């Protein structure tokens, strides 16, 4: 496993993070095996959200960790707040404070290493968010703050009103969802007909030392399915297989390696609840693709450059 600091924080986290959205479907014993496997490959960063399983994912995680008797100081916990049932968003001071208390109770911990705002709230008031953050930080309940799925203009505006650094932005990024990288080579042209919402995000995050946490690393579209071994993408899978054989590994591992090869030093968030898949993904962290291999995969996926 390789480790990098998350943004400007003192969190030295594994380049592979385990996202726990699906943990709500598992028993405590199953969760223990998942978490033991994660620790065995060097994962020390776990990503939650208050809406995952309506809180059940956090409850199961806490029960499993208690039975495993893992020292809280040996791993990092992140959760997200802001999405409410009915596709509503709420970044009010009251909601943030109340929800964090509920998260801490479910996770059976006194603090979060990182709290992210979960997608933009169109009615947000950054000064109010700052007040909530100050209370949480002063009371020792949250040590660091970040966002998810936010454009650089939103991040810039929020940063201008906060007393805290934003250490992470959770964004979808994969071989088949590479808009953040692709749009950068189509600036000042009319040759690219989508992805304009992604222009500048990647470079802004790098400039301001905000770690990109790449979610859905194996998905195409938004939630349409995985691209690995998908007959819709024969050229991509042929190239992944070719490079996987060179490194004596799997297409899944190469897909992780492709993300982590980017010099932005992203943190890849995997959501698998299958122990063998966790091991497979972790192998990708140790593979350093060449520049040529990275571009070969990029082109095989149907992406273009000028």
PDB file of C-alpha atoms in Angstrom:
ATOM      1  CA  UNK A   1       0.000   0.000   0.000  1.00  0.00           C
ATOM      2  CA  UNK A   2       1.079   3.569  -0.669  1.00  0.00           C
ATOM      3  CA  UNK A   3       0.113   6.512   1.506  1.00  0.00           C
ATOM      4  CA  UNK A   4      -0.353  10.236   0.899  1.00  0.00           C
ATOM      5  CA  UNK A   5      -1.456  13.170   3.022  1.00  0.00           C
ATOM      6  CA  UNK A   6      -5.057  14.226   2.365  1.00  0.00           C
ATOM      7  CA  UNK A   7      -4.922  17.861   1.323  1.00  0.00           C
ATOM      8  CA  UNK A   8      -3.197  20.069   3.880  1.00  0.00           C
ATOM      9  CA  UNK A   9      -4.174  17.819   6.790  1.00  0.00           C
ATOM     10  CA  UNK A  10      -1.993  15.529   8.882  1.00  0.00           C
ATOM     11  CA  UNK A  11      -4.004  12.516   7.674  1.00  0.00           C
ATOM     12  CA  UNK A  12      -1.541  10.175   5.964  1.00  0.00           C
ATOM     13  CA  UNK A  13      -4.055   7.906   4.313  1.00  0.00           C
ATOM     14  CA  UNK A  14      -3.891   4.837   2.134  1.00  0.00           C
ATOM     15  CA  UNK A  15      -4.200   5.627  -1.576  1.00  0.00           C
ATOM     16  CA  UNK A  16      -7.061   3.127  -1.548  1.00  0.00           C
ATOM     17  CA  UNK A  17     -10.066   3.910   0.631  1.00  0.00           C
ATOM     18  CA  UNK A  18     -12.958   1.602   1.445  1.00  0.00           C
ATOM     19  CA  UNK A  19     -16.358   3.173   0.837  1.00  0.00           C
ATOM     20  CA  UNK A  20     -19.001   1.583   3.030  1.00  0.00           C
ATOM     21  CA  UNK A  21     -22.289   2.414   1.324  1.00  0.00           C
ATOM     22  CA  UNK A  22     -23.095  -1.280   0.870  1.00  0.00           C
ATOM     23  CA  UNK A  23     -22.111  -2.398   4.364  1.00  0.00           C
ATOM     24  CA  UNK A  24     -25.745  -2.079   5.458  1.00  0.00           C
ATOM     25  CA  UNK A  25     -26.499  -5.284   3.537  1.00  0.00           C
ATOM     26  CA  UNK A  26     -23.952  -7.303   5.525  1.00  0.00           C
ATOM     27  CA  UNK A  27     -24.029  -9.049   8.880  1.00  0.00           C
ATOM     28  CA  UNK A  28     -21.581  -8.045  11.573  1.00  0.00           C
ATOM     29  CA  UNK A  29     -19.564 -11.218  10.983  1.00  0.00           C
ATOM     30  CA  UNK A  30     -19.403 -10.468   7.260  1.00  0.00           C
ATOM     31  CA  UNK A  31     -18.384  -6.906   8.042  1.00  0.00           C
ATOM     32  CA  UNK A  32     -15.576  -8.173  10.257  1.00  0.00           C
ATOM     33  CA  UNK A  33     -14.134 -10.209   7.387  1.00  0.00           C
ATOM     34  CA  UNK A  34     -14.392  -7.229   5.039  1.00  0.00           C
ATOM     35  CA  UNK A  35     -12.641  -4.933   7.488  1.00  0.00           C
ATOM     36  CA  UNK A  36      -9.960  -7.471   8.419  1.00  0.00           C
ATOM     37  CA  UNK A  37      -9.181  -7.841   4.736  1.00  0.00           C
ATOM     38  CA  UNK A  38      -9.003  -4.082   4.292  1.00  0.00           C
ATOM     39  CA  UNK A  39      -6.545  -3.757   7.168  1.00  0.00           C
ATOM     40  CA  UNK A  40      -4.503  -6.688   5.871  1.00  0.00           C
ATOM     41  CA  UNK A  41      -3.786  -4.887   2.580  1.00  0.00           C
ATOM     42  CA  UNK A  42      -2.950  -1.613   4.318  1.00  0.00           C
ATOM     43  CA  UNK A  43      -6.208   0.341   4.011  1.00  0.00           C
ATOM     44  CA  UNK A  44      -6.497   2.784   6.904  1.00  0.00           C
ATOM     45  CA  UNK A  45      -9.194   5.153   5.588  1.00  0.00           C
ATOM     46  CA  UNK A  46     -12.933   4.413   5.679  1.00  0.00           C
ATOM     47  CA  UNK A  47     -15.583   6.506   3.954  1.00  0.00           C
ATOM     48  CA  UNK A  48     -19.158   6.763   5.247  1.00  0.00           C
ATOM     49  CA  UNK A  49     -22.193   8.998   4.775  1.00  0.00           C
ATOM     50  CA  UNK A  50     -25.201   9.484   7.014  1.00  0.00           C
ATOM     51  CA  UNK A  51     -27.510   8.286   4.213  1.00  0.00           C
ATOM     52  CA  UNK A  52     -25.706   4.993   3.580  1.00  0.00           C
ATOM     53  CA  UNK A  53     -28.256   2.393   4.534  1.00  0.00           C
ATOM     54  CA  UNK A  54     -30.095   5.150   6.423  1.00  0.00           C
ATOM     55  CA  UNK A  55     -27.311   5.001   8.994  1.00  0.00           C
ATOM     56  CA  UNK A  56     -27.167   1.223   9.214  1.00  0.00           C
ATOM     57  CA  UNK A  57     -23.760   1.060   7.488  1.00  0.00           C
ATOM     58  CA  UNK A  58     -22.233   3.130  10.276  1.00  0.00           C
ATOM     59  CA  UNK A  59     -23.898   1.005  12.966  1.00  0.00           C
ATOM     60  CA  UNK A  60     -22.621  -2.267  11.489  1.00  0.00           C
ATOM     61  CA  UNK A  61     -19.157  -0.790  11.032  1.00  0.00           C
ATOM     62  CA  UNK A  62     -19.024   0.236  14.698  1.00  0.00           C
ATOM     63  CA  UNK A  63     -20.180  -3.184  15.915  1.00  0.00           C
ATOM     64  CA  UNK A  64     -17.630  -4.952  13.727  1.00  0.00           C
ATOM     65  CA  UNK A  65     -14.803  -2.679  14.855  1.00  0.00           C
ATOM     66  CA  UNK A  66     -15.720  -3.203  18.497  1.00  0.00           C
ATOM     67  CA  UNK A  67     -15.601  -6.974  18.084  1.00  0.00           C
ATOM     68  CA  UNK A  68     -12.317  -6.728  16.204  1.00  0.00           C
ATOM     69  CA  UNK A  69     -10.971  -4.531  19.027  1.00  0.00           C
ATOM     70  CA  UNK A  70      -9.179  -2.185  16.619  1.00  0.00           C
ATOM     71  CA  UNK A  71      -7.461   0.829  18.185  1.00  0.00           C
ATOM     72  CA  UNK A  72      -9.293   3.954  16.977  1.00  0.00           C
ATOM     73  CA  UNK A  73      -6.006   5.819  16.537  1.00  0.00           C
ATOM     74  CA  UNK A  74      -4.844   3.365  13.850  1.00  0.00           C
ATOM     75  CA  UNK A  75      -7.387   4.314  11.184  1.00  0.00           C
ATOM     76  CA  UNK A  76      -9.208   7.337   9.779  1.00  0.00           C
ATOM     77  CA  UNK A  77     -12.967   7.853   9.639  1.00  0.00           C
ATOM     78  CA  UNK A  78     -14.736  10.110   7.176  1.00  0.00           C
ATOM     79  CA  UNK A  79     -18.442  10.707   6.836  1.00  0.00           C
ATOM     80  CA  UNK A  80     -20.645  12.985   4.777  1.00  0.00           C
ATOM     81  CA  UNK A  81     -23.690  15.083   5.573  1.00  0.00           C
ATOM     82  CA  UNK A  82     -26.262  17.105   3.665  1.00  0.00           C
ATOM     83  CA  UNK A  83     -28.443  14.775   1.584  1.00  0.00           C
ATOM     84  CA  UNK A  84     -31.924  14.211   2.973  1.00  0.00           C
ATOM     85  CA  UNK A  85     -34.717  11.819   1.942  1.00  0.00           C
ATOM     86  CA  UNK A  86     -36.721  13.185  -0.951  1.00  0.00           C
ATOM     87  CA  UNK A  87     -33.614  14.458  -2.779  1.00  0.00           C
ATOM     88  CA  UNK A  88     -33.341  17.487  -0.536  1.00  0.00           C
ATOM     89  CA  UNK A  89     -30.089  19.094   0.529  1.00  0.00           C
ATOM     90  CA  UNK A  90     -29.533  20.766   3.865  1.00  0.00           C
ATOM     91  CA  UNK A  91     -26.324  22.552   4.861  1.00  0.00           C
ATOM     92  CA  UNK A  92     -27.955  24.538   7.641  1.00  0.00           C
ATOM     93  CA  UNK A  93     -25.999  24.911  10.873  1.00  0.00           C
ATOM     94  CA  UNK A  94     -28.660  23.048  12.833  1.00  0.00           C
ATOM     95  CA  UNK A  95     -28.760  20.115  10.428  1.00  0.00           C
ATOM     96  CA  UNK A  96     -24.968  19.751  10.246  1.00  0.00           C
ATOM     97  CA  UNK A  97     -24.565  19.800  14.044  1.00  0.00           C
ATOM     98  CA  UNK A  98     -27.467  17.429  14.672  1.00  0.00           C
ATOM     99  CA  UNK A  99     -26.379  14.987  11.974  1.00  0.00           C
ATOM    100  CA  UNK A 100     -22.763  14.856  13.115  1.00  0.00           C
ATOM    101  CA  UNK A 101     -23.887  13.970  16.623  1.00  0.00           C
ATOM    102  CA  UNK A 102     -25.992  11.151  15.167  1.00  0.00           C
ATOM    103  CA  UNK A 103     -23.083   9.943  13.035  1.00  0.00           C
ATOM    104  CA  UNK A 104     -20.731   9.866  16.011  1.00  0.00           C
ATOM    105  CA  UNK A 105     -23.247   7.911  18.051  1.00  0.00           C
ATOM    106  CA  UNK A 106     -23.736   5.342  15.277  1.00  0.00           C
ATOM    107  CA  UNK A 107     -19.993   4.997  14.717  1.00  0.00           C
ATOM    108  CA  UNK A 108     -19.352   4.755  18.457  1.00  0.00           C
ATOM    109  CA  UNK A 109     -16.563   7.306  18.286  1.00  0.00           C
ATOM    110  CA  UNK A 110     -15.930  10.745  19.727  1.00  0.00           C
ATOM    111  CA  UNK A 111     -14.599  12.311  16.534  1.00  0.00           C
ATOM    112  CA  UNK A 112     -14.415  12.183  12.753  1.00  0.00           C
ATOM    113  CA  UNK A 113     -11.101  12.690  11.034  1.00  0.00           C
ATOM    114  CA  UNK A 114     -12.927  14.281   8.134  1.00  0.00           C
ATOM    115  CA  UNK A 115     -16.443  15.550   7.411  1.00  0.00           C
ATOM    116  CA  UNK A 116     -17.554  16.245   3.839  1.00  0.00           C
ATOM    117  CA  UNK A 117     -20.518  18.244   2.605  1.00  0.00           C
ATOM    118  CA  UNK A 118     -22.389  15.710   0.496  1.00  0.00           C
ATOM    119  CA  UNK A 119     -23.131  17.392  -2.881  1.00  0.00           C
ATOM    120  CA  UNK A 120     -24.057  21.084  -3.215  1.00  0.00           C
ATOM    121  CA  UNK A 121     -27.032  22.587  -1.432  1.00  0.00           C
ATOM    122  CA  UNK A 122     -28.513  25.275  -3.692  1.00  0.00           C
ATOM    123  CA  UNK A 123     -29.676  27.201  -0.618  1.00  0.00           C
ATOM    124  CA  UNK A 124     -26.376  27.063   1.210  1.00  0.00           C
ATOM    125  CA  UNK A 125     -25.112  29.909   3.332  1.00  0.00           C
ATOM    126  CA  UNK A 126     -21.335  29.502   3.695  1.00  0.00           C
ATOM    127  CA  UNK A 127     -21.144  31.747   6.744  1.00  0.00           C
ATOM    128  CA  UNK A 128     -23.603  29.434   8.497  1.00  0.00           C
ATOM    129  CA  UNK A 129     -21.584  26.399   7.419  1.00  0.00           C
ATOM    130  CA  UNK A 130     -18.500  28.058   8.869  1.00  0.00           C
ATOM    131  CA  UNK A 131     -20.261  28.537  12.204  1.00  0.00           C
ATOM    132  CA  UNK A 132     -21.151  24.849  12.303  1.00  0.00           C
ATOM    133  CA  UNK A 133     -17.592  23.866  11.406  1.00  0.00           C
ATOM    134  CA  UNK A 134     -16.169  26.100  14.142  1.00  0.00           C
ATOM    135  CA  UNK A 135     -18.385  24.495  16.769  1.00  0.00           C
ATOM    136  CA  UNK A 136     -17.559  20.967  15.612  1.00  0.00           C
ATOM    137  CA  UNK A 137     -13.833  21.682  15.519  1.00  0.00           C
ATOM    138  CA  UNK A 138     -13.766  23.468  18.883  1.00  0.00           C
ATOM    139  CA  UNK A 139     -15.650  20.594  20.523  1.00  0.00           C
ATOM    140  CA  UNK A 140     -13.240  18.052  19.041  1.00  0.00           C
ATOM    141  CA  UNK A 141     -15.943  16.302  17.051  1.00  0.00           C
ATOM    142  CA  UNK A 142     -14.473  16.923  13.577  1.00  0.00           C
ATOM    143  CA  UNK A 143     -10.803  17.466  12.793  1.00  0.00           C
ATOM    144  CA  UNK A 144     -10.934  18.295   9.067  1.00  0.00           C
ATOM    145  CA  UNK A 145     -13.476  19.347   6.460  1.00  0.00           C
ATOM    146  CA  UNK A 146     -14.098  18.830   2.771  1.00  0.00           C
ATOM    147  CA  UNK A 147     -16.758  18.612   0.074  1.00  0.00           C
ATOM    148  CA  UNK A 148     -18.041  16.239  -2.549  1.00  0.00           C
ATOM    149  CA  UNK A 149     -19.108  16.668  -6.162  1.00  0.00           C
ATOM    150  CA  UNK A 150     -18.421  20.400  -6.213  1.00  0.00           C
ATOM    151  CA  UNK A 151     -17.204  22.552  -9.087  1.00  0.00           C
ATOM    152  CA  UNK A 152     -14.120  24.680  -8.490  1.00  0.00           C
ATOM    153  CA  UNK A 153     -16.198  27.865  -8.428  1.00  0.00           C
ATOM    154  CA  UNK A 154     -18.315  26.464  -5.600  1.00  0.00           C
ATOM    155  CA  UNK A 155     -15.197  25.333  -3.756  1.00  0.00           C
ATOM    156  CA  UNK A 156     -13.557  28.727  -4.232  1.00  0.00           C
ATOM    157  CA  UNK A 157     -16.616  30.584  -2.940  1.00  0.00           C
ATOM    158  CA  UNK A 158     -16.946  28.300   0.076  1.00  0.00           C
ATOM    159  CA  UNK A 159     -13.230  28.568   0.865  1.00  0.00           C
ATOM    160  CA  UNK A 160     -13.510  32.353   0.899  1.00  0.00           C
ATOM    161  CA  UNK A 161     -16.026  32.152   3.760  1.00  0.00           C
ATOM    162  CA  UNK A 162     -14.414  29.429   5.875  1.00  0.00           C
ATOM    163  CA  UNK A 163     -11.877  29.553   8.677  1.00  0.00           C
ATOM    164  CA  UNK A 164     -10.711  26.083   7.645  1.00  0.00           C
ATOM    165  CA  UNK A 165      -8.909  24.477   4.742  1.00  0.00           C
ATOM    166  CA  UNK A 166     -10.906  22.098   2.582  1.00  0.00           C
ATOM    167  CA  UNK A 167      -8.828  18.941   2.353  1.00  0.00           C
ATOM    168  CA  UNK A 168     -10.817  16.822  -0.121  1.00  0.00           C
ATOM    169  CA  UNK A 169     -13.367  16.878  -2.918  1.00  0.00           C
ATOM    170  CA  UNK A 170     -15.036  13.568  -3.693  1.00  0.00           C
ATOM    171  CA  UNK A 171     -15.571  13.346  -7.472  1.00  0.00           C
ATOM    172  CA  UNK A 172     -16.448  10.599  -9.910  1.00  0.00           C
ATOM    173  CA  UNK A 173     -13.391   9.606 -11.946  1.00  0.00           C
ATOM    174  CA  UNK A 174     -12.454   6.470 -13.852  1.00  0.00           C
ATOM    175  CA  UNK A 175     -11.258   5.279 -17.241  1.00  0.00           C
ATOM    176  CA  UNK A 176     -14.816   5.608 -18.537  1.00  0.00           C
ATOM    177  CA  UNK A 177     -15.566   8.805 -16.638  1.00  0.00           C
ATOM    178  CA  UNK A 178     -12.456  10.851 -17.367  1.00  0.00           C
ATOM    179  CA  UNK A 179     -14.070  14.219 -18.132  1.00  0.00           C
ATOM    180  CA  UNK A 180     -11.926  16.036 -15.573  1.00  0.00           C
ATOM    181  CA  UNK A 181      -8.828  15.093 -17.543  1.00  0.00           C
ATOM    182  CA  UNK A 182     -10.309  15.074 -21.050  1.00  0.00           C
ATOM    183  CA  UNK A 183     -11.769  18.581 -21.031  1.00  0.00           C
ATOM    184  CA  UNK A 184      -8.343  20.021 -20.340  1.00  0.00           C
ATOM    185  CA  UNK A 185      -7.123  19.224 -23.860  1.00  0.00           C
ATOM    186  CA  UNK A 186     -10.249  20.564 -25.579  1.00  0.00           C
ATOM    187  CA  UNK A 187     -10.076  24.102 -24.240  1.00  0.00           C
ATOM    188  CA  UNK A 188     -10.699  26.752 -26.915  1.00  0.00           C
ATOM    189  CA  UNK A 189     -12.140  24.259 -29.405  1.00  0.00           C
ATOM    190  CA  UNK A 190     -15.593  23.117 -30.469  1.00  0.00           C
ATOM    191  CA  UNK A 191     -14.510  19.498 -30.859  1.00  0.00           C
ATOM    192  CA  UNK A 192     -15.813  18.157 -27.562  1.00  0.00           C
ATOM    193  CA  UNK A 193     -19.552  18.174 -27.008  1.00  0.00           C
ATOM    194  CA  UNK A 194     -19.841  17.204 -23.354  1.00  0.00           C
ATOM    195  CA  UNK A 195     -18.138  17.525 -20.017  1.00  0.00           C
ATOM    196  CA  UNK A 196     -17.961  21.328 -19.915  1.00  0.00           C
ATOM    197  CA  UNK A 197     -19.015  21.222 -16.295  1.00  0.00           C
ATOM    198  CA  UNK A 198     -15.674  19.523 -15.579  1.00  0.00           C
ATOM    199  CA  UNK A 199     -13.349  22.098 -17.153  1.00  0.00           C
ATOM    200  CA  UNK A 200     -10.748  23.298 -14.672  1.00  0.00           C
ATOM    201  CA  UNK A 201     -11.741  21.125 -11.692  1.00  0.00           C
ATOM    202  CA  UNK A 202      -8.682  18.893 -11.811  1.00  0.00           C
ATOM    203  CA  UNK A 203      -6.151  21.696 -12.052  1.00  0.00           C
ATOM    204  CA  UNK A 204      -7.896  23.797  -9.399  1.00  0.00           C
ATOM    205  CA  UNK A 205      -7.795  20.947  -6.882  1.00  0.00           C
ATOM    206  CA  UNK A 206      -4.105  20.394  -7.593  1.00  0.00           C
ATOM    207  CA  UNK A 207      -3.309  24.100  -7.309  1.00  0.00           C
ATOM    208  CA  UNK A 208      -5.014  24.380  -3.915  1.00  0.00           C
ATOM    209  CA  UNK A 209      -3.807  21.023  -2.566  1.00  0.00           C
ATOM    210  CA  UNK A 210      -7.294  19.546  -2.250  1.00  0.00           C
ATOM    211  CA  UNK A 211      -7.223  15.783  -2.616  1.00  0.00           C
ATOM    212  CA  UNK A 212      -9.580  14.318  -5.204  1.00  0.00           C
ATOM    213  CA  UNK A 213     -11.251  11.203  -3.846  1.00  0.00           C
ATOM    214  CA  UNK A 214     -12.254   9.234  -6.942  1.00  0.00           C
ATOM    215  CA  UNK A 215     -15.533   7.376  -6.512  1.00  0.00           C
ATOM    216  CA  UNK A 216     -17.075   4.710  -8.784  1.00  0.00           C
ATOM    217  CA  UNK A 217     -13.661   3.735 -10.233  1.00  0.00           C
ATOM    218  CA  UNK A 218     -15.125   0.896 -12.324  1.00  0.00           C
ATOM    219  CA  UNK A 219     -18.386   2.466 -13.504  1.00  0.00           C
ATOM    220  CA  UNK A 220     -19.418   3.848 -16.869  1.00  0.00           C
ATOM    221  CA  UNK A 221     -22.137   6.455 -17.158  1.00  0.00           C
ATOM    222  CA  UNK A 222     -23.295   7.245 -13.694  1.00  0.00           C
ATOM    223  CA  UNK A 223     -24.797   4.038 -12.334  1.00  0.00           C
ATOM    224  CA  UNK A 224     -25.134   2.065 -15.568  1.00  0.00           C
ATOM    225  CA  UNK A 225     -22.693  -0.677 -14.650  1.00  0.00           C
ATOM    226  CA  UNK A 226     -19.042  -1.673 -14.632  1.00  0.00           C
ATOM    227  CA  UNK A 227     -16.822  -1.551 -17.703  1.00  0.00           C
ATOM    228  CA  UNK A 228     -14.475  -4.374 -16.692  1.00  0.00           C
ATOM    229  CA  UNK A 229     -15.435  -7.530 -18.651  1.00  0.00           C
ATOM    230  CA  UNK A 230     -18.381  -5.674 -20.158  1.00  0.00           C
ATOM    231  CA  UNK A 231     -18.973  -6.726 -23.813  1.00  0.00           C
ATOM    232  CA  UNK A 232     -19.950  -3.126 -24.620  1.00  0.00           C
ATOM    233  CA  UNK A 233     -16.265  -2.195 -24.359  1.00  0.00           C
ATOM    234  CA  UNK A 234     -14.238  -4.843 -26.220  1.00  0.00           C
ATOM    235  CA  UNK A 235     -11.283  -2.613 -27.148  1.00  0.00           C
ATOM    236  CA  UNK A 236     -10.884  -1.322 -23.608  1.00  0.00           C
ATOM    237  CA  UNK A 237     -11.033  -4.778 -22.070  1.00  0.00           C
ATOM    238  CA  UNK A 238      -8.581  -6.110 -24.641  1.00  0.00           C
ATOM    239  CA  UNK A 239      -6.096  -3.386 -23.718  1.00  0.00           C
ATOM    240  CA  UNK A 240      -6.650  -3.871 -19.980  1.00  0.00           C
ATOM    241  CA  UNK A 241      -6.064  -7.602 -20.401  1.00  0.00           C
ATOM    242  CA  UNK A 242      -2.875  -6.976 -22.378  1.00  0.00           C
ATOM    243  CA  UNK A 243      -1.407  -4.676 -19.753  1.00  0.00           C
ATOM    244  CA  UNK A 244      -2.655  -6.856 -16.878  1.00  0.00           C
ATOM    245  CA  UNK A 245      -0.726  -9.811 -18.288  1.00  0.00           C
ATOM    246  CA  UNK A 246       2.429  -7.698 -18.442  1.00  0.00           C
ATOM    247  CA  UNK A 247       2.131  -6.942 -14.709  1.00  0.00           C
ATOM    248  CA  UNK A 248       0.823 -10.404 -13.789  1.00  0.00           C
ATOM    249  CA  UNK A 249      -2.366  -8.943 -12.381  1.00  0.00           C
ATOM    250  CA  UNK A 250      -6.018  -8.305 -13.278  1.00  0.00           C
ATOM    251  CA  UNK A 251      -7.979  -5.776 -15.297  1.00  0.00           C
ATOM    252  CA  UNK A 252      -9.509  -4.465 -12.099  1.00  0.00           C
ATOM    253  CA  UNK A 253      -6.084  -3.794 -10.604  1.00  0.00           C
ATOM    254  CA  UNK A 254      -4.981  -2.008 -13.789  1.00  0.00           C
ATOM    255  CA  UNK A 255      -8.126   0.163 -13.617  1.00  0.00           C
ATOM    256  CA  UNK A 256      -7.081   1.280 -10.126  1.00  0.00           C
ATOM    257  CA  UNK A 257      -3.491   1.808 -11.273  1.00  0.00           C
ATOM    258  CA  UNK A 258      -4.758   4.021 -14.115  1.00  0.00           C
ATOM    259  CA  UNK A 259      -6.413   6.417 -11.640  1.00  0.00           C
ATOM    260  CA  UNK A 260      -3.466   6.455  -9.292  1.00  0.00           C
ATOM    261  CA  UNK A 261      -0.983   7.082 -12.107  1.00  0.00           C
ATOM    262  CA  UNK A 262      -2.339  10.607 -12.464  1.00  0.00           C
ATOM    263  CA  UNK A 263       0.054  13.086 -10.803  1.00  0.00           C
ATOM    264  CA  UNK A 264      -2.837  14.660  -8.860  1.00  0.00           C
ATOM    265  CA  UNK A 265      -2.276  11.843  -6.344  1.00  0.00           C
ATOM    266  CA  UNK A 266      -5.952  10.989  -6.074  1.00  0.00           C
ATOM    267  CA  UNK A 267      -7.317   8.639  -3.471  1.00  0.00           C
ATOM    268  CA  UNK A 268      -9.373   5.859  -5.054  1.00  0.00           C
ATOM    269  CA  UNK A 269     -12.539   4.886  -3.174  1.00  0.00           C
ATOM    270  CA  UNK A 270     -13.710   1.335  -3.772  1.00  0.00           C
ATOM    271  CA  UNK A 271     -17.141   0.151  -2.687  1.00  0.00           C
ATOM    272  CA  UNK A 272     -16.785  -3.601  -2.995  1.00  0.00           C
ATOM    273  CA  UNK A 273     -17.861  -5.727  -0.063  1.00  0.00           C
ATOM    274  CA  UNK A 274     -16.108  -8.831  -1.419  1.00  0.00           C
ATOM    275  CA  UNK A 275     -12.811  -9.511   0.408  1.00  0.00           C
ATOM    276  CA  UNK A 276     -11.095 -11.017  -2.637  1.00  0.00           C
ATOM    277  CA  UNK A 277     -11.952  -7.915  -4.664  1.00  0.00           C
ATOM    278  CA  UNK A 278     -10.459  -5.678  -1.983  1.00  0.00           C
ATOM    279  CA  UNK A 279      -7.209  -7.620  -2.291  1.00  0.00           C
ATOM    280  CA  UNK A 280      -7.398  -7.361  -6.083  1.00  0.00           C
ATOM    281  CA  UNK A 281      -7.914  -3.598  -5.985  1.00  0.00           C
ATOM    282  CA  UNK A 282      -5.044  -3.126  -3.534  1.00  0.00           C
ATOM    283  CA  UNK A 283      -2.640  -4.740  -5.996  1.00  0.00           C
ATOM    284  CA  UNK A 284      -3.343  -1.875  -8.378  1.00  0.00           C
ATOM    285  CA  UNK A 285      -1.834   0.612  -5.927  1.00  0.00           C
ATOM    286  CA  UNK A 286       1.571  -1.038  -6.298  1.00  0.00           C
ATOM    287  CA  UNK A 287       1.584  -0.807 -10.106  1.00  0.00           C
ATOM    288  CA  UNK A 288       3.196   2.237 -11.697  1.00  0.00           C
ATOM    289  CA  UNK A 289       1.889   2.471 -15.251  1.00  0.00           C
ATOM    290  CA  UNK A 290       4.087   4.147 -17.817  1.00  0.00           C
ATOM    291  CA  UNK A 291       2.903   7.299 -19.555  1.00  0.00           C
ATOM    292  CA  UNK A 292       2.457   5.258 -22.748  1.00  0.00           C
ATOM    293  CA  UNK A 293       0.327   2.635 -20.986  1.00  0.00           C
ATOM    294  CA  UNK A 294      -1.857   5.302 -19.384  1.00  0.00           C
ATOM    295  CA  UNK A 295      -2.582   6.877 -22.784  1.00  0.00           C
ATOM    296  CA  UNK A 296      -3.125   3.513 -24.458  1.00  0.00           C
ATOM    297  CA  UNK A 297      -5.864   2.736 -21.934  1.00  0.00           C
ATOM    298  CA  UNK A 298      -7.286   6.239 -22.315  1.00  0.00           C
ATOM    299  CA  UNK A 299      -7.591   5.842 -26.101  1.00  0.00           C
ATOM    300  CA  UNK A 300      -8.937   2.278 -25.852  1.00  0.00           C
ATOM    301  CA  UNK A 301     -11.842   3.580 -23.797  1.00  0.00           C
ATOM    302  CA  UNK A 302     -12.921   5.827 -26.663  1.00  0.00           C
ATOM    303  CA  UNK A 303     -11.468   9.015 -25.231  1.00  0.00           C
ATOM    304  CA  UNK A 304      -9.755  11.400 -27.622  1.00  0.00           C
ATOM    305  CA  UNK A 305      -7.266  14.240 -27.712  1.00  0.00           C
ATOM    306  CA  UNK A 306      -6.640  16.967 -30.285  1.00  0.00           C
TER     307      UNK A 306
END
